[in-house]
Coordinates of C-alpha atoms and ligand atoms in Angstrom, one line a residue:
M1 CA 13.7 -103.6 5.0
D2 CA 12.1 -104.3 2.0
I3 CA 11.8 -100.5 0.5
L4 CA 9.3 -100.2 -2.8
I5 CA 9.8 -96.3 -4.1
R6 CA 7.1 -95.4 -6.7
K7 CA 6.0 -91.8 -8.3
A8 CA 2.6 -90.3 -6.6
I9 CA -0.9 -90.4 -8.5
T10 CA -3.5 -87.8 -7.3
A11 CA -5.3 -90.5 -5.2
D12 CA -2.2 -90.2 -2.8
L13 CA -3.1 -86.7 -1.3
D14 CA -4.0 -87.9 2.1
L15 CA -1.4 -90.2 2.1
V16 CA 1.3 -87.4 1.7
T17 CA -0.4 -84.4 3.4
H18 CA -0.7 -86.8 6.6
I19 CA 3.5 -87.7 6.6
E20 CA 3.7 -83.9 6.0
A21 CA 2.1 -83.4 9.8
T22 CA 3.6 -86.2 11.1
C23 CA 7.0 -84.8 10.0
F24 CA 6.4 -80.7 10.8
P25 CA 4.7 -79.1 13.3
P26 CA 1.2 -77.1 12.0
A27 CA 2.8 -73.7 11.4
E28 CA 5.8 -75.2 8.6
A29 CA 3.6 -78.0 7.5
A30 CA 2.1 -77.7 4.1
P31 CA -1.6 -77.9 3.7
R32 CA -3.9 -80.4 1.8
E33 CA -4.1 -77.7 -0.2
A34 CA -0.7 -77.2 -1.6
F35 CA -0.1 -80.9 -1.8
K36 CA -3.4 -81.4 -4.2
E37 CA -1.8 -78.5 -6.2
R38 CA 1.4 -80.3 -6.3
L39 CA 0.1 -83.9 -7.4
K40 CA -1.7 -82.0 -9.8
Y41 CA 0.8 -80.5 -11.5
Y42 CA 3.8 -82.6 -10.9
S43 CA 3.3 -85.8 -9.9
G44 CA 5.5 -87.3 -11.9
H45 CA 8.6 -85.3 -9.9
F46 CA 6.8 -86.7 -6.4
L47 CA 8.6 -90.2 -5.2
I48 CA 7.0 -91.7 -2.3
A49 CA 8.9 -95.1 -0.4
F50 CA 6.5 -97.8 1.2
D51 CA 7.4 -100.4 3.6
E52 CA 5.6 -103.6 2.5
G53 CA 2.6 -101.3 1.8
T54 CA 2.9 -98.8 4.5
P55 CA 4.0 -95.2 3.5
I56 CA 6.9 -94.3 4.9
G57 CA 8.8 -91.0 3.3
F58 CA 8.6 -88.9 0.2
I59 CA 10.3 -86.3 -1.9
D60 CA 8.9 -83.9 -4.2
G61 CA 9.9 -80.4 -6.3
F62 CA 9.0 -79.3 -9.7
V63 CA 11.5 -78.5 -12.4
S64 CA 12.2 -74.9 -13.9
D65 CA 15.1 -73.1 -16.1
D66 CA 15.4 -71.0 -13.0
E67 CA 19.0 -70.8 -11.4
I68 CA 17.6 -70.0 -8.0
L69 CA 15.1 -71.8 -5.6
T70 CA 12.6 -69.4 -4.3
D71 CA 9.6 -69.1 -1.7
E72 CA 7.4 -68.7 -5.2
M73 CA 8.2 -71.6 -6.3
F74 CA 7.3 -73.7 -3.0
A75 CA 3.8 -71.6 -3.0
D76 CA 2.9 -72.3 -6.9
A77 CA 3.5 -75.5 -8.0
S78 CA 1.9 -74.2 -11.3
L79 CA 5.6 -72.8 -12.2
H80 CA 6.2 -76.3 -13.3
N81 CA 8.3 -76.3 -16.5
P82 CA 8.1 -80.2 -17.6
N83 CA 11.1 -78.9 -20.0
G84 CA 13.2 -76.8 -17.4
V85 CA 17.0 -78.2 -16.8
W86 CA 16.7 -78.1 -13.0
Q87 CA 15.0 -80.2 -11.0
M88 CA 13.8 -78.7 -7.6
I89 CA 13.3 -80.4 -4.0
F90 CA 10.7 -78.8 -2.0
G91 CA 10.3 -81.4 0.5
L92 CA 11.9 -84.6 1.9
N93 CA 10.0 -86.4 4.7
T94 CA 10.2 -89.3 6.5
M95 CA 8.1 -90.6 9.1
P96 CA 9.8 -90.6 12.2
E97 CA 10.0 -94.4 13.2
Y98 CA 11.6 -94.9 10.5
R99 CA 14.2 -92.6 10.6
N100 CA 18.3 -93.1 10.5
C101 CA 17.7 -96.4 8.2
G102 CA 18.5 -95.0 5.1
V103 CA 15.1 -93.9 3.9
G104 CA 15.8 -90.2 3.3
G105 CA 19.1 -91.3 1.1
R106 CA 17.0 -94.0 -0.8
L107 CA 14.7 -91.2 -1.8
I108 CA 17.4 -88.6 -2.2
E109 CA 19.0 -91.5 -4.7
A110 CA 16.1 -92.6 -6.9
F111 CA 15.4 -88.7 -7.3
V112 CA 18.9 -88.0 -8.6
E113 CA 18.2 -91.0 -10.8
L114 CA 15.1 -89.8 -12.6
A115 CA 16.7 -86.2 -13.2
R116 CA 19.3 -88.3 -14.9
K117 CA 17.3 -90.2 -17.2
E118 CA 15.1 -86.6 -18.1
K119 CA 18.9 -85.4 -18.8
R120 CA 18.3 -82.6 -16.5
K121 CA 21.3 -80.5 -15.5
G122 CA 20.7 -80.9 -11.7
I123 CA 18.9 -80.5 -8.7
I124 CA 18.6 -77.7 -6.6
L125 CA 17.3 -77.5 -2.7
T126 CA 17.4 -75.5 0.0
C127 CA 17.8 -76.6 3.7
K128 CA 18.8 -75.5 7.1
E129 CA 22.7 -75.3 8.0
E130 CA 22.6 -78.4 10.6
K131 CA 21.5 -80.5 6.8
I132 CA 24.4 -79.1 4.9
P133 CA 26.6 -82.0 5.9
Y134 CA 23.8 -84.7 5.3
Y135 CA 22.8 -83.5 1.6
A136 CA 27.0 -83.3 0.4
K137 CA 27.2 -86.9 1.4
F138 CA 25.2 -87.6 -2.1
G139 CA 27.1 -85.2 -4.2
F140 CA 25.4 -81.8 -3.5
V141 CA 27.3 -78.7 -2.9
N142 CA 26.6 -75.7 -0.7
E143 CA 26.3 -72.1 -2.5
G144 CA 25.8 -70.4 0.4
E145 CA 22.7 -68.4 2.1
S146 CA 19.7 -68.9 0.3
E147 CA 17.3 -65.2 -0.2
S148 CA 14.6 -67.1 1.4
N149 CA 13.8 -66.5 5.0
H150 CA 10.4 -69.5 5.1
G151 CA 9.2 -69.6 8.8
G152 CA 11.7 -66.7 10.1
A153 CA 15.1 -69.0 9.5
K154 CA 17.9 -69.4 7.8
W155 CA 18.2 -71.4 4.5
Y156 CA 21.1 -72.3 2.3
Q157 CA 21.0 -73.3 -1.5
M158 CA 22.7 -76.4 -2.2
R159 CA 22.9 -78.2 -6.1
I160 CA 24.1 -81.1 -7.5
R161 CA 25.2 -81.2 -11.0
L162 CA 24.7 -84.2 -13.1
Ligands
COA1 C1 15.7 -85.0 7.1 C2 14.9 -86.5 7.0 C3 14.1 -86.8 5.6 C4 16.1 -87.5 6.9 O1 15.2 -88.9 7.1 P1 16.1 -90.1 7.0 O2 15.0 -91.4 6.9 O3 15.8 -90.1 7.9 O4 17.6 -90.2 6.4 P2 18.6 -90.9 6.2 O5 18.1 -92.3 7.2 O6 19.0 -91.3 5.1 O7 19.6 -90.5 7.3 C5 19.9 -90.1 8.3 C6 20.7 -90.2 9.2 O8 20.9 -91.6 9.5 C7 22.3 -92.3 9.1 N1 21.7 -93.5 8.4 C8 21.8 -93.7 7.6 N2 21.3 -94.8 7.5 C9 21.5 -95.2 8.3 C10 21.7 -97.2 8.9 N3 21.4 -97.8 7.9 N4 22.2 -97.2 10.2 C11 22.5 -95.9 11.1 N5 22.3 -94.7 10.6 C12 21.8 -94.3 9.1 C13 22.5 -91.4 8.0 O9 23.8 -91.2 7.5 C14 22.2 -90.0 8.3 O10 22.8 -89.1 9.3 P3 23.5 -87.7 9.3 O11 22.2 -86.8 9.7 O12 24.3 -87.7 10.6 O13 24.3 -87.8 8.4 C15 14.1 -87.0 8.3 O14 14.6 -86.5 9.7 C16 12.8 -86.0 8.6 O15 11.9 -86.4 7.8 N6 12.5 -84.8 9.0 C17 11.8 -84.1 9.1 C18 11.4 -83.1 8.1 C19 12.9 -82.5 7.6 O16 13.6 -81.8 8.2 N7 13.0 -82.7 6.1 C20 14.3 -82.1 5.6 C21 14.1 -80.4 5.2 S1 15.4 -79.7 4.5

């Protein structure tokens, strides 16, 4: 598979909304309005993967000086601070028919590369317990339970230092 990864632009709104709605049940999927804000504030921290022009996944998150990833950040893209030291990950999605081929991994690696180029201290994400070993493979370290209870689930915070 010949995967191309590029930064998002505001015109990608429908495309990313579609990927999100395909990857998450309606109660959990971030709505179009949320992506509109995210693309407005931080399209430079929003990468989309394509297979021969077909959008197949994305990774996104803003930058902050805060050491902790909170639910408030997911809900308010305007908190993006371009000069912050920590790159956050809010979403990582691969379209179902493209999973288990390394697309998610390629997106994580591209995000790490971008953060390194921008001289960030590192990257912070939150995930459910079953994804901890997956992110650990890329160098993320589990810091224990997050204060988030998004969707009533238990979340863990993980961080990679660059
Ligand atoms: C989580 C998610 C983004 C992973 O995307 P993906 O593109 O399938 O990720 P990868 O292909 O990099 O890795 C998935 C698995 O396939 C394996 N894999 C990677 N390349 C492979 C290959 N060429 N052949 C076989 N397996 C491969 C990986 O080792 C990994 O296995 P593991 O889960 O046992 O560690 C995707 O499942 C998704 O969109 N899920 C719904 C949304 C979601 O839950 N997002 C995460 C929120 S924390």
